[in-house]
């Protein structure tokens, strides 16, 4: 193929994305991430879209801690960890993470995407097996692909199918078996049934890994995640999670696990060995965010109250929702164009939401995924709820039947953030 043909092919692909109405636009913010945000082209909006669950993204003491670390240690580490990129603060952050989640140890990465890319390949060989929920995050799917282990997939949150897949995995080899699940399925707002997963893991003598990105900081006692929520902290072998959501929303990911797992990842994890250390500001901000999160029942209470208030008012208004027990509240519209028109209308009303359609969610299950935040007020929610009702009326949407084709997601390709 000629170079020119290559570029023509790219143009064709891009045109196809536009023609399918799947082009993703990026709104520019001119304010910090918070309950209200300013959009460069559209002014101030109530923000129902961020992973800023505890409202720490613009928290003054988190910012001060980040600045302090930057003042002491500079802007960047300009090195991977083992060459000359480790400060005392890096070690202390890893200790803080392990203490917070109740694991032996923790190791940080540039992002949870990297943590998931790092974790499988060094730990599992060709004799081993990975049994993965079908809706797991894209980074888990990619990480699993990098390992030589045999792969099995179970229908999302379907414990009967998990048992079947474990039986097949056991029958087809005698290596280690690792069950992998998201702690929270972010497109649907459901928690994994980690209690049941751990029981099956016991029965099949399997390891358990949970990606708790949408749970760390907000779910379970002290916000310590789904393992504490289901009281299985000691049974879960590996937790991966992010510093980019509830814990300040900046950047960074980690694996929290038993000591030998963390030790081996430090020696062999490729995204750890071949990528830069977290910047001092990220480390300092994250440490303060963890300190606040561990002591912030008030923020979590407000967050969960918001979720209940929004859920019950939207249900009463006739909208079809999915999910339960989590501040992700997806509003189902079925048809992608309906979800897009609703989002545009809501934007005009000063409510910032993003529609999700194929391939992020299955065909015919388009939705507006709202996310609550402790940075929102009751007034924000009431305004948003009225805006949803008005927008649906303006567009002639029959709320109760808009999503008649919509059911909890059964397939997908590992959703967005
Ligand atoms: C957001 C998310 C990630 C990626 O986290 P980053 O730190 O932003 O790379 C991984 N897994 C899940 C389940 C997520 O929701």
Short mmCIF file of C-alpha atoms and ligand atoms in Angstrom, two decimals:
data_model
loop_
_atom_site.label_atom_id
_atom_site.label_comp_id
_atom_site.label_asym_id
_atom_site.label_seq_id
_atom_site.Cartn_x
_atom_site.Cartn_y
_atom_site.Cartn_z
CA UNK A 1 0.00 0.00 0.00
CA UNK A 2 1.20 3.51 -0.84
CA UNK A 3 1.52 6.07 1.91
CA UNK A 4 -1.17 8.15 0.20
CA UNK A 5 -3.54 5.17 0.28
CA UNK A 6 -2.91 4.81 3.98
CA UNK A 7 -3.98 8.40 4.62
CA UNK A 8 -7.02 7.93 2.39
CA UNK A 9 -7.97 4.94 4.48
CA UNK A 10 -7.78 7.03 7.63
CA UNK A 11 -9.98 9.70 6.05
CA UNK A 12 -12.50 7.00 5.17
CA UNK A 13 -12.55 5.69 8.73
CA UNK A 14 -13.00 9.20 10.15
CA UNK A 15 -15.81 9.89 7.69
CA UNK A 16 -17.50 6.67 8.76
CA UNK A 17 -17.39 7.71 12.42
CA UNK A 18 -18.96 11.07 11.51
CA UNK A 19 -21.59 9.46 9.28
CA UNK A 20 -22.61 7.07 12.05
CA UNK A 21 -23.16 10.05 14.36
CA UNK A 22 -20.53 8.68 16.73
CA UNK A 23 -18.05 11.56 16.58
CA UNK A 24 -16.94 12.57 20.06
CA UNK A 25 -16.69 16.29 20.69
CA UNK A 26 -14.72 17.72 23.57
CA UNK A 27 -16.19 20.68 25.42
CA UNK A 28 -13.53 22.95 26.86
CA UNK A 29 -13.83 23.96 30.50
CA UNK A 30 -12.62 27.33 31.71
CA UNK A 31 -13.09 26.52 35.40
CA UNK A 32 -11.87 23.80 37.77
CA UNK A 33 -13.83 20.55 37.86
CA UNK A 34 -16.64 21.01 40.39
CA UNK A 35 -20.40 20.89 40.97
CA UNK A 36 -20.68 23.86 38.63
CA UNK A 37 -18.37 24.28 35.67
CA UNK A 38 -17.85 26.93 33.01
CA UNK A 39 -17.80 25.80 29.41
CA UNK A 40 -15.77 27.91 27.01
CA UNK A 41 -18.61 28.07 24.49
CA UNK A 42 -21.68 27.88 26.73
CA UNK A 43 -21.19 29.44 30.17
CA UNK A 44 -21.90 28.02 33.62
CA UNK A 45 -23.43 24.55 33.94
CA UNK A 46 -24.48 22.11 36.63
CA UNK A 47 -22.07 19.24 36.19
CA UNK A 48 -23.53 15.71 36.15
CA UNK A 49 -20.64 14.14 34.29
CA UNK A 50 -17.46 13.97 36.31
CA UNK A 51 -15.90 11.17 38.37
CA UNK A 52 -15.38 13.83 41.04
CA UNK A 53 -17.45 11.86 43.55
CA UNK A 54 -16.15 13.48 46.74
CA UNK A 55 -15.64 16.94 45.24
CA UNK A 56 -11.87 16.81 45.87
CA UNK A 57 -10.77 17.86 42.37
CA UNK A 58 -10.59 21.53 43.41
CA UNK A 59 -10.31 21.07 47.16
CA UNK A 60 -8.08 23.79 48.66
CA UNK A 61 -6.15 21.48 50.97
CA UNK A 62 -5.51 18.98 48.17
CA UNK A 63 -4.23 21.84 45.99
CA UNK A 64 -2.08 23.12 48.87
CA UNK A 65 -0.59 19.66 49.42
CA UNK A 66 0.18 19.35 45.71
CA UNK A 67 1.84 22.77 45.71
CA UNK A 68 3.86 21.92 48.81
CA UNK A 69 5.17 18.72 47.22
CA UNK A 70 6.00 20.60 44.04
CA UNK A 71 7.84 23.31 46.01
CA UNK A 72 9.89 20.70 47.85
CA UNK A 73 10.53 18.27 45.01
CA UNK A 74 10.06 20.14 41.76
CA UNK A 75 7.80 19.70 38.77
CA UNK A 76 8.84 16.34 37.41
CA UNK A 77 10.86 13.25 38.25
CA UNK A 78 12.31 12.81 34.75
CA UNK A 79 12.94 9.17 35.50
CA UNK A 80 11.34 5.83 36.00
CA UNK A 81 11.12 4.73 39.61
CA UNK A 82 14.10 2.35 39.81
CA UNK A 83 16.61 4.60 38.04
CA UNK A 84 16.21 7.81 40.01
CA UNK A 85 12.48 8.51 40.19
CA UNK A 86 11.54 7.51 43.74
CA UNK A 87 11.14 10.09 46.51
CA UNK A 88 10.18 9.48 50.11
CA UNK A 89 6.77 10.88 49.14
CA UNK A 90 6.27 8.12 46.57
CA UNK A 91 6.94 5.49 49.20
CA UNK A 92 4.66 7.23 51.70
CA UNK A 93 1.84 7.43 49.13
CA UNK A 94 2.13 3.70 48.51
CA UNK A 95 2.02 3.08 52.26
CA UNK A 96 -1.03 5.33 52.56
CA UNK A 97 -2.84 3.43 49.81
CA UNK A 98 -2.08 0.05 51.40
CA UNK A 99 -3.15 1.30 54.85
CA UNK A 100 -6.35 2.79 53.46
CA UNK A 101 -7.39 -0.34 51.58
CA UNK A 102 -6.11 -2.80 54.17
CA UNK A 103 -3.60 -4.59 51.94
CA UNK A 104 0.04 -5.54 52.60
CA UNK A 105 1.43 -3.15 50.03
CA UNK A 106 0.73 -0.98 47.01
CA UNK A 107 2.56 0.14 43.87
CA UNK A 108 1.69 3.22 41.82
CA UNK A 109 1.52 3.70 38.07
CA UNK A 110 0.90 6.65 35.75
CA UNK A 111 -2.76 5.61 35.54
CA UNK A 112 -5.01 2.68 36.39
CA UNK A 113 -4.92 1.88 32.68
CA UNK A 114 -1.22 1.13 33.21
CA UNK A 115 -1.86 -0.76 36.43
CA UNK A 116 -4.22 -3.06 34.53
CA UNK A 117 -1.77 -3.34 31.65
CA UNK A 118 0.97 -4.30 34.12
CA UNK A 119 -0.72 -6.73 36.43
CA UNK A 120 -1.47 -9.89 34.43
CA UNK A 121 1.60 -10.60 32.33
CA UNK A 122 4.21 -11.00 35.11
CA UNK A 123 1.89 -12.90 37.47
CA UNK A 124 0.33 -15.47 35.14
CA UNK A 125 1.83 -17.91 32.63
CA UNK A 126 0.49 -20.19 29.91
CA UNK A 127 -0.66 -22.81 32.44
CA UNK A 128 -2.77 -20.28 34.28
CA UNK A 129 -6.29 -19.01 33.56
CA UNK A 130 -8.05 -15.65 33.75
CA UNK A 131 -11.83 -15.66 34.14
CA UNK A 132 -13.13 -12.19 33.35
CA UNK A 133 -16.53 -10.46 33.50
CA UNK A 134 -17.75 -9.66 29.99
CA UNK A 135 -18.25 -5.98 30.85
CA UNK A 136 -14.84 -5.39 32.39
CA UNK A 137 -13.09 -2.12 31.59
CA UNK A 138 -11.15 -1.79 28.33
CA UNK A 139 -7.85 -1.60 30.24
CA UNK A 140 -8.49 -5.01 31.82
CA UNK A 141 -9.29 -6.47 28.42
CA UNK A 142 -6.03 -5.05 27.04
CA UNK A 143 -4.03 -6.19 30.08
CA UNK A 144 -5.40 -9.71 29.81
CA UNK A 145 -4.40 -9.79 26.13
CA UNK A 146 -0.80 -9.11 27.13
CA UNK A 147 -0.58 -12.22 29.27
CA UNK A 148 -0.09 -15.78 28.08
CA UNK A 149 -2.79 -17.16 30.37
CA UNK A 150 -5.84 -18.96 28.99
CA UNK A 151 -8.86 -16.65 28.89
CA UNK A 152 -12.45 -17.27 29.88
CA UNK A 153 -15.30 -14.79 29.92
CA UNK A 154 -18.48 -14.93 31.98
CA UNK A 155 -21.71 -13.02 31.27
CA UNK A 156 -21.68 -9.89 33.36
CA UNK A 157 -22.59 -10.42 37.04
CA UNK A 158 -23.92 -13.89 36.15
CA UNK A 159 -22.72 -16.20 38.92
CA UNK A 160 -24.11 -19.31 37.22
CA UNK A 161 -22.00 -18.56 34.17
CA UNK A 162 -18.98 -17.75 36.34
CA UNK A 163 -19.30 -21.21 37.90
CA UNK A 164 -19.51 -22.78 34.43
CA UNK A 165 -16.42 -20.91 33.24
CA UNK A 166 -14.51 -21.86 36.40
CA UNK A 167 -15.38 -25.51 35.79
CA UNK A 168 -14.11 -25.29 32.21
CA UNK A 169 -10.96 -23.43 33.30
CA UNK A 170 -10.27 -26.08 35.97
CA UNK A 171 -10.87 -28.91 33.52
CA UNK A 172 -8.58 -27.44 30.88
CA UNK A 173 -5.50 -26.90 33.04
CA UNK A 174 -4.10 -27.05 36.52
CA UNK A 175 -2.41 -23.69 36.88
CA UNK A 176 -3.63 -20.79 38.97
CA UNK A 177 -7.04 -19.31 38.21
CA UNK A 178 -7.66 -15.58 38.59
CA UNK A 179 -11.21 -14.21 38.59
CA UNK A 180 -11.28 -10.56 37.46
CA UNK A 181 -14.11 -8.09 37.83
CA UNK A 182 -14.80 -4.39 37.88
CA UNK A 183 -15.97 -3.45 41.39
CA UNK A 184 -18.54 -1.14 39.81
CA UNK A 185 -19.76 -1.35 36.21
CA UNK A 186 -19.53 2.25 35.20
CA UNK A 187 -21.93 2.27 32.25
CA UNK A 188 -24.71 0.66 34.31
CA UNK A 189 -24.09 1.81 37.89
CA UNK A 190 -24.16 -1.70 39.40
CA UNK A 191 -21.73 -3.17 41.91
CA UNK A 192 -20.18 -6.56 41.20
CA UNK A 193 -21.45 -9.27 43.53
CA UNK A 194 -18.06 -9.59 45.16
CA UNK A 195 -19.36 -11.70 48.04
CA UNK A 196 -20.65 -14.37 45.68
CA UNK A 197 -17.51 -14.14 43.54
CA UNK A 198 -15.34 -14.79 46.60
CA UNK A 199 -17.46 -17.79 47.59
CA UNK A 200 -16.99 -19.30 44.14
CA UNK A 201 -13.29 -18.42 44.35
CA UNK A 202 -13.09 -20.41 47.59
CA UNK A 203 -14.86 -23.35 46.01
CA UNK A 204 -12.50 -23.38 43.01
CA UNK A 205 -9.41 -22.30 44.94
CA UNK A 206 -9.09 -19.26 42.67
CA UNK A 207 -7.52 -15.84 43.12
CA UNK A 208 -9.69 -12.70 42.97
CA UNK A 209 -8.89 -9.33 41.43
CA UNK A 210 -11.18 -6.30 41.51
CA UNK A 211 -10.76 -3.03 39.61
CA UNK A 212 -12.28 -0.57 42.05
CA UNK A 213 -11.88 2.69 40.10
CA UNK A 214 -15.50 3.74 40.64
CA UNK A 215 -15.54 2.54 44.25
CA UNK A 216 -12.30 3.65 45.92
CA UNK A 217 -13.09 6.62 48.15
CA UNK A 218 -16.85 6.26 48.03
CA UNK A 219 -18.13 2.69 48.42
CA UNK A 220 -17.94 0.73 51.67
CA UNK A 221 -17.06 1.83 55.20
CA UNK A 222 -14.62 4.74 55.02
CA UNK A 223 -14.84 4.59 51.24
CA UNK A 224 -12.41 1.67 51.30
CA UNK A 225 -14.04 0.05 48.29
CA UNK A 226 -16.12 -2.96 47.31
CA UNK A 227 -13.98 -5.45 49.30
CA UNK A 228 -14.96 -3.66 52.53
CA UNK A 229 -18.56 -3.19 51.34
CA UNK A 230 -18.87 -6.97 50.94
CA UNK A 231 -16.58 -7.71 53.90
CA UNK A 232 -14.11 -9.73 51.82
CA UNK A 233 -10.95 -7.62 52.18
CA UNK A 234 -8.85 -10.63 53.17
CA UNK A 235 -10.22 -12.80 50.38
CA UNK A 236 -9.50 -10.38 47.53
CA UNK A 237 -5.95 -10.89 46.27
CA UNK A 238 -5.52 -7.84 44.04
CA UNK A 239 -7.17 -4.42 43.93
CA UNK A 240 -6.41 -2.03 41.10
CA UNK A 241 -7.71 1.50 41.21
CA UNK A 242 -7.16 5.11 40.25
CA UNK A 243 -6.15 8.42 41.77
CA UNK A 244 -8.04 10.05 38.90
CA UNK A 245 -11.59 9.74 40.22
CA UNK A 246 -12.78 10.13 43.83
CA UNK A 247 -9.24 10.54 45.21
CA UNK A 248 -8.66 14.03 43.86
CA UNK A 249 -9.23 13.32 40.19
CA UNK A 250 -5.69 14.11 39.01
CA UNK A 251 -3.64 11.22 37.64
CA UNK A 252 -2.20 7.96 38.77
CA UNK A 253 -3.21 4.38 39.33
CA UNK A 254 -2.16 1.59 41.63
CA UNK A 255 -2.18 -2.08 42.46
CA UNK A 256 -2.81 -2.87 46.14
CA UNK A 257 -2.16 -6.49 47.02
CA UNK A 258 -0.18 -8.98 49.04
CA UNK A 259 3.54 -8.27 49.35
CA UNK A 260 4.90 -10.82 46.83
CA UNK A 261 2.50 -9.58 44.15
CA UNK A 262 3.59 -5.97 44.63
CA UNK A 263 7.24 -7.01 44.82
CA UNK A 264 7.05 -8.91 41.55
CA UNK A 265 5.24 -6.05 39.78
CA UNK A 266 8.02 -3.70 40.90
CA UNK A 267 10.56 -6.05 39.28
CA UNK A 268 8.61 -7.08 36.18
CA UNK A 269 5.64 -4.81 35.51
CA UNK A 270 6.41 -3.29 32.10
CA UNK A 271 4.37 -0.07 32.45
CA UNK A 272 6.18 0.40 35.78
CA UNK A 273 9.71 -0.29 34.55
CA UNK A 274 9.43 1.62 31.30
CA UNK A 275 7.36 4.70 32.22
CA UNK A 276 7.88 7.83 34.26
CA UNK A 277 7.33 8.16 38.01
CA UNK A 278 4.32 10.16 39.17
CA UNK A 279 5.06 13.87 39.54
CA UNK A 280 5.54 15.23 43.08
CA UNK A 281 2.38 17.35 42.79
CA UNK A 282 0.31 14.29 41.90
CA UNK A 283 1.79 12.36 44.80
CA UNK A 284 1.26 15.16 47.32
CA UNK A 285 -2.29 15.87 46.18
CA UNK A 286 -3.21 12.20 46.23
CA UNK A 287 -1.89 11.71 49.77
CA UNK A 288 -4.05 14.58 51.02
CA UNK A 289 -7.05 13.29 49.05
CA UNK A 290 -6.69 9.87 50.72
CA UNK A 291 -6.41 11.54 54.12
CA UNK A 292 -9.62 13.49 53.50
CA UNK A 293 -11.45 10.55 51.92
CA UNK A 294 -10.72 8.25 54.83
CA UNK A 295 -12.20 10.83 57.25
CA UNK A 296 -15.06 12.14 55.09
CA UNK A 297 -18.24 10.32 55.95
CA UNK A 298 -20.02 13.67 55.50
CA UNK A 299 -18.98 13.83 51.84
CA UNK A 300 -19.97 10.23 51.24
CA UNK A 301 -23.32 10.74 53.02
CA UNK A 302 -24.07 13.78 50.85
CA UNK A 303 -23.05 11.85 47.73
CA UNK A 304 -25.32 8.90 48.54
CA UNK A 305 -28.20 11.20 49.57
CA UNK A 306 -27.87 12.92 46.19
CA UNK A 307 -27.97 9.57 44.42
CA UNK A 308 -31.14 8.56 46.28
CA UNK A 309 -32.80 11.92 45.75
CA UNK A 310 -32.01 11.97 42.04
CA UNK A 311 -33.05 8.34 41.55
CA UNK A 312 -36.37 8.68 43.29
CA UNK A 313 -37.33 11.99 41.66
CA UNK A 314 -36.36 10.80 38.18
CA UNK A 315 -38.24 7.52 38.68
CA UNK A 316 -41.28 9.44 39.91
CA UNK A 317 -41.02 11.60 36.78
CA UNK A 318 -41.32 8.44 34.70
CA UNK A 319 -37.74 8.09 33.47
CA UNK A 320 -36.27 4.63 33.19
CA UNK A 321 -33.03 4.28 35.13
CA UNK A 322 -30.55 1.49 35.57
CA UNK A 323 -28.09 0.67 38.34
CA UNK A 324 -28.49 0.67 42.11
CA UNK A 325 -26.63 1.74 45.23
CA UNK A 326 -24.10 3.87 43.39
CA UNK A 327 -23.89 7.57 42.43
CA UNK A 328 -23.75 6.60 38.76
CA UNK A 329 -27.37 6.98 37.64
CA UNK A 330 -27.86 6.15 33.94
CA UNK A 331 -31.05 7.50 32.34
CA UNK A 332 -32.08 5.17 29.54
CA UNK A 333 -33.31 6.42 26.17
CA UNK A 334 -32.75 3.43 23.90
CA UNK A 335 -32.31 5.30 20.65
CA UNK A 336 -28.98 7.10 20.20
CA UNK A 337 -30.47 10.13 18.46
CA UNK A 338 -32.96 10.63 21.30
CA UNK A 339 -30.17 10.52 23.89
CA UNK A 340 -28.19 13.03 21.81
CA UNK A 341 -31.14 15.45 21.46
CA UNK A 342 -31.85 15.21 25.19
CA UNK A 343 -28.22 15.99 26.03
CA UNK A 344 -28.21 18.98 23.67
CA UNK A 345 -31.42 20.31 25.17
CA UNK A 346 -30.13 19.83 28.73
CA UNK A 347 -27.00 21.73 27.78
CA UNK A 348 -29.20 24.64 26.69
CA UNK A 349 -30.86 24.47 30.12
CA UNK A 350 -27.48 24.73 31.83
CA UNK A 351 -27.11 21.05 32.75
CA UNK A 352 -23.96 19.38 31.49
CA UNK A 353 -24.45 15.74 30.52
CA UNK A 354 -22.96 13.46 27.87
CA UNK A 355 -24.91 10.86 25.88
CA UNK A 356 -23.47 7.37 25.52
CA UNK A 357 -24.25 5.12 22.60
CA UNK A 358 -22.70 2.27 20.66
CA UNK A 359 -19.92 1.09 20.89
CA UNK A 360 -19.58 2.28 24.49
CA UNK A 361 -22.92 0.64 25.29
CA UNK A 362 -24.83 -1.95 23.20
CA UNK A 363 -26.98 -0.90 20.21
CA UNK A 364 -30.44 0.29 21.26
CA UNK A 365 -29.36 1.03 24.82
CA UNK A 366 -28.27 4.64 24.47
CA UNK A 367 -28.33 6.58 27.69
CA UNK A 368 -27.33 9.69 29.52
CA UNK A 369 -25.10 8.56 32.33
CA UNK A 370 -25.37 10.99 35.19
CA UNK A 371 -22.93 10.96 38.07
CA UNK A 372 -23.56 12.52 41.43
CA UNK A 373 -20.92 14.42 43.36
CA UNK A 374 -20.57 15.74 46.90
CA UNK A 375 -19.76 19.06 45.19
CA UNK A 376 -23.40 19.29 44.03
CA UNK A 377 -26.14 20.87 46.17
CA UNK A 378 -29.78 19.86 46.56
CA UNK A 379 -30.68 22.93 44.49
CA UNK A 380 -28.43 21.77 41.67
CA UNK A 381 -30.21 18.43 41.65
CA UNK A 382 -33.69 19.95 41.69
CA UNK A 383 -32.77 22.22 38.79
CA UNK A 384 -31.34 19.25 36.87
CA UNK A 385 -34.42 17.10 37.50
CA UNK A 386 -36.77 19.86 36.27
CA UNK A 387 -34.54 20.32 33.23
CA UNK A 388 -34.75 16.61 32.40
CA UNK A 389 -38.57 16.77 32.57
CA UNK A 390 -38.79 19.96 30.53
CA UNK A 391 -36.35 18.69 27.91
CA UNK A 392 -38.29 15.44 27.49
CA UNK A 393 -41.58 17.36 27.16
CA UNK A 394 -40.08 19.80 24.65
CA UNK A 395 -38.82 16.92 22.54
CA UNK A 396 -42.09 15.02 22.79
CA UNK A 397 -40.39 12.07 24.46
CA UNK A 398 -42.70 9.58 26.13
CA UNK A 399 -40.60 9.19 29.28
CA UNK A 400 -41.99 5.86 30.35
CA UNK A 401 -41.46 4.23 26.97
CA UNK A 402 -38.39 6.03 25.67
CA UNK A 403 -36.20 3.16 26.71
CA UNK A 404 -38.57 0.27 26.03
CA UNK A 405 -35.75 -1.57 24.32
CA UNK A 406 -33.37 -0.82 27.15
CA UNK A 407 -32.31 -3.40 29.69
CA UNK A 408 -29.21 -3.79 31.82
CA UNK A 409 -26.27 -4.12 29.49
CA UNK A 410 -25.42 -7.66 28.51
CA UNK A 411 -22.65 -6.96 26.09
CA UNK A 412 -20.28 -4.19 25.27
CA UNK A 413 -16.61 -3.68 24.74
CA UNK A 414 -15.45 -2.40 28.08
CA UNK A 415 -16.92 1.03 28.57
CA UNK A 416 -15.49 4.49 28.82
CA UNK A 417 -14.44 6.08 32.05
C1 LIG B 1 -11.43 4.97 34.89
C2 LIG B 1 -11.15 3.54 34.91
C3 LIG B 1 -9.89 3.04 34.59
C4 LIG B 1 -8.77 3.93 34.11
O1 LIG B 1 -8.29 4.72 35.15
P1 LIG B 1 -7.18 5.84 34.81
O2 LIG B 1 -6.46 6.04 36.09
O3 LIG B 1 -7.91 7.04 34.34
O4 LIG B 1 -6.32 5.26 33.75
C5 LIG B 1 -9.67 1.68 34.71
N1 LIG B 1 -10.65 0.84 35.10
C6 LIG B 1 -11.90 1.29 35.39
C7 LIG B 1 -12.95 0.34 35.82
C8 LIG B 1 -12.19 2.65 35.29
O5 LIG B 1 -13.42 3.08 35.55
#
